[in-house]
Coordinates of C-alpha atoms in Angstrom, one line a residue:
Y14 CA -105.2 -193.5 -59.7
V15 CA -104.0 -191.1 -57.0
T16 CA -104.4 -191.5 -53.2
L17 CA -104.6 -188.7 -50.6
S18 CA -103.1 -188.9 -47.2
Y19 CA -104.2 -186.1 -44.9
K20 CA -105.3 -185.3 -41.4
W21 CA -109.1 -185.1 -40.9
G22 CA -109.0 -182.5 -38.1
D23 CA -111.9 -181.6 -35.7
G24 CA -114.0 -179.6 -38.2
V25 CA -117.0 -180.4 -40.3
R26 CA -116.4 -183.5 -42.3
Y27 CA -117.9 -184.3 -45.7
T28 CA -118.1 -188.1 -46.0
S29 CA -119.7 -190.9 -47.8
S30 CA -122.5 -192.7 -46.0
K31 CA -125.3 -195.1 -46.6
Q32 CA -127.6 -192.1 -47.0
N33 CA -125.6 -190.2 -49.7
I34 CA -123.6 -192.9 -51.5
E35 CA -126.2 -193.2 -54.4
D36 CA -125.9 -189.4 -55.0
H37 CA -122.1 -189.7 -54.9
Y38 CA -122.1 -192.1 -57.8
T39 CA -123.6 -189.3 -59.9
S40 CA -121.7 -186.3 -58.4
I41 CA -120.2 -184.8 -55.3
P42 CA -120.9 -181.1 -54.7
R43 CA -117.5 -179.5 -54.8
T44 CA -118.6 -176.5 -52.9
Q45 CA -119.2 -178.8 -49.8
L46 CA -115.7 -180.4 -50.0
P47 CA -112.8 -179.3 -47.8
T48 CA -110.0 -177.3 -49.4
T49 CA -107.5 -180.2 -49.3
F50 CA -109.9 -182.5 -51.3
C51 CA -110.5 -179.7 -53.9
E52 CA -106.8 -179.1 -54.3
A53 CA -106.1 -182.8 -54.5
I54 CA -108.8 -183.1 -57.2
D55 CA -107.2 -180.3 -59.2
I56 CA -103.7 -181.8 -58.9
T57 CA -105.0 -185.2 -59.9
Y58 CA -106.8 -183.8 -63.0
N59 CA -103.8 -181.6 -64.0
L60 CA -101.5 -184.6 -63.8
G61 CA -103.8 -186.5 -66.2
F62 CA -105.2 -189.0 -63.7
Q63 CA -108.9 -189.9 -63.8
W64 CA -109.3 -191.2 -60.3
L65 CA -108.6 -190.0 -56.7
W66 CA -108.9 -192.2 -53.7
I67 CA -109.9 -190.2 -50.5
D68 CA -110.8 -192.4 -47.5
A69 CA -113.6 -190.1 -46.3
L70 CA -115.3 -190.4 -49.7
C71 CA -114.4 -194.0 -50.7
I72 CA -115.3 -195.7 -47.4
L73 CA -118.8 -195.5 -46.1
Q74 CA -118.1 -193.9 -42.8
D75 CA -121.3 -195.1 -41.1
S76 CA -120.8 -198.7 -42.0
T77 CA -118.6 -200.8 -39.8
I78 CA -118.7 -203.6 -42.4
D79 CA -117.4 -201.3 -45.2
Q80 CA -114.8 -199.8 -42.9
A81 CA -113.5 -203.2 -41.9
N82 CA -113.4 -204.4 -45.6
E83 CA -111.6 -201.2 -46.8
I84 CA -109.2 -201.1 -43.8
D85 CA -108.1 -204.6 -44.8
R86 CA -107.5 -203.3 -48.3
M87 CA -105.5 -200.2 -47.4
G88 CA -102.2 -201.8 -48.1
V89 CA -103.3 -202.7 -51.6
I90 CA -104.9 -199.3 -52.2
F91 CA -101.8 -197.3 -51.4
R92 CA -99.3 -199.8 -52.9
S93 CA -101.3 -199.8 -56.2
S94 CA -101.7 -196.1 -56.6
A95 CA -99.5 -194.3 -59.1
L96 CA -99.0 -191.4 -56.7
T97 CA -99.8 -190.4 -53.2
L98 CA -100.4 -186.7 -52.2
F99 CA -99.5 -186.0 -48.6
A100 CA -101.0 -183.0 -46.9
C101 CA -98.0 -182.9 -44.4
S102 CA -98.2 -179.3 -43.0
T103 CA -101.8 -179.0 -42.1
D104 CA -103.9 -180.0 -39.1
N105 CA -107.2 -180.5 -40.9
A106 CA -108.8 -181.2 -44.3
D107 CA -109.9 -177.5 -44.6
A108 CA -106.3 -176.2 -44.6
G109 CA -105.3 -177.4 -48.1
L110 CA -102.3 -179.1 -49.5
S111 CA -99.9 -176.0 -49.7
S112 CA -98.1 -174.2 -47.0
N113 CA -95.3 -171.7 -46.7
R114 CA -92.0 -173.2 -45.7
D115 CA -88.4 -172.1 -45.4
P116 CA -86.7 -173.3 -48.7
R117 CA -83.5 -174.1 -46.8
W118 CA -85.3 -177.2 -45.4
V119 CA -85.6 -178.5 -49.0
K120 CA -82.5 -177.0 -50.7
P121 CA -79.4 -175.6 -49.1
C122 CA -78.6 -172.0 -49.9
K123 CA -75.3 -171.0 -51.4
L124 CA -73.5 -168.4 -49.3
T125 CA -70.6 -166.6 -50.8
L126 CA -68.2 -165.1 -48.3
R127 CA -65.9 -162.2 -49.3
A128 CA -63.1 -160.6 -47.3
S129 CA -60.5 -158.0 -48.0
F130 CA -57.2 -157.5 -46.2
D131 CA -55.0 -154.7 -47.4
E132 CA -54.8 -155.3 -51.2
H133 CA -55.7 -159.0 -50.9
H134 CA -59.2 -160.1 -51.7
F135 CA -60.6 -163.5 -50.7
Q136 CA -63.7 -165.3 -51.7
C137 CA -65.2 -168.7 -50.9
S138 CA -68.5 -170.3 -51.2
T139 CA -70.3 -172.7 -48.8
Y140 CA -73.8 -174.2 -48.5
V141 CA -76.0 -173.4 -45.6
S142 CA -79.0 -175.5 -44.6
I143 CA -81.2 -175.7 -41.6
N144 CA -80.6 -178.7 -39.3
R145 CA -83.6 -181.0 -40.0
L146 CA -83.9 -181.6 -36.3
E147 CA -84.9 -177.9 -36.0
M148 CA -87.7 -178.3 -38.5
P149 CA -91.2 -177.7 -37.1
S150 CA -93.3 -180.8 -36.4
V151 CA -95.4 -182.0 -39.2
P152 CA -99.1 -182.4 -38.2
L153 CA -99.8 -185.2 -40.7
F154 CA -97.2 -187.5 -39.0
T155 CA -99.1 -187.5 -35.8
R156 CA -101.8 -189.6 -37.5
G157 CA -101.6 -193.4 -37.0
W158 CA -102.3 -194.5 -40.6
V159 CA -99.6 -192.3 -42.2
L160 CA -96.7 -194.8 -41.6
Q161 CA -98.5 -197.5 -43.6
E162 CA -99.5 -194.9 -46.3
E163 CA -96.0 -193.5 -46.6
V164 CA -94.3 -196.9 -46.8
L165 CA -96.7 -198.3 -49.3
A166 CA -97.0 -195.2 -51.5

């Protein structure tokens, strides 16, 4: 199975509760799910996995007993998953998993320098990357549970 690590945000939340859990055993209306959940479902399916663990859906959000039991199991849940999807660049579940980013943060760019002086021509190559300290802050990493999820994933 796959796990999802994301930031809930302040918007409308689609969650499992005592009132809707029986319906969720049959189906969950995709049209009511936030974009991050839908994209995670698609990725999970396209990678050939059958199951996706999302805290909002797998923990009864209106049950302190279920929350306590599942929070105790979080280490096992993330450690046992085959893959964890991290929605790093978004502030809420409606923003999706994808974001535009400067590719130099991931892969340095090759820069070829050429110079001419009289009849002499010079050329050299170097790699340029952005200092990781200059990268924009990652919204997901402001969430308290992420350290545990990242370490165990």
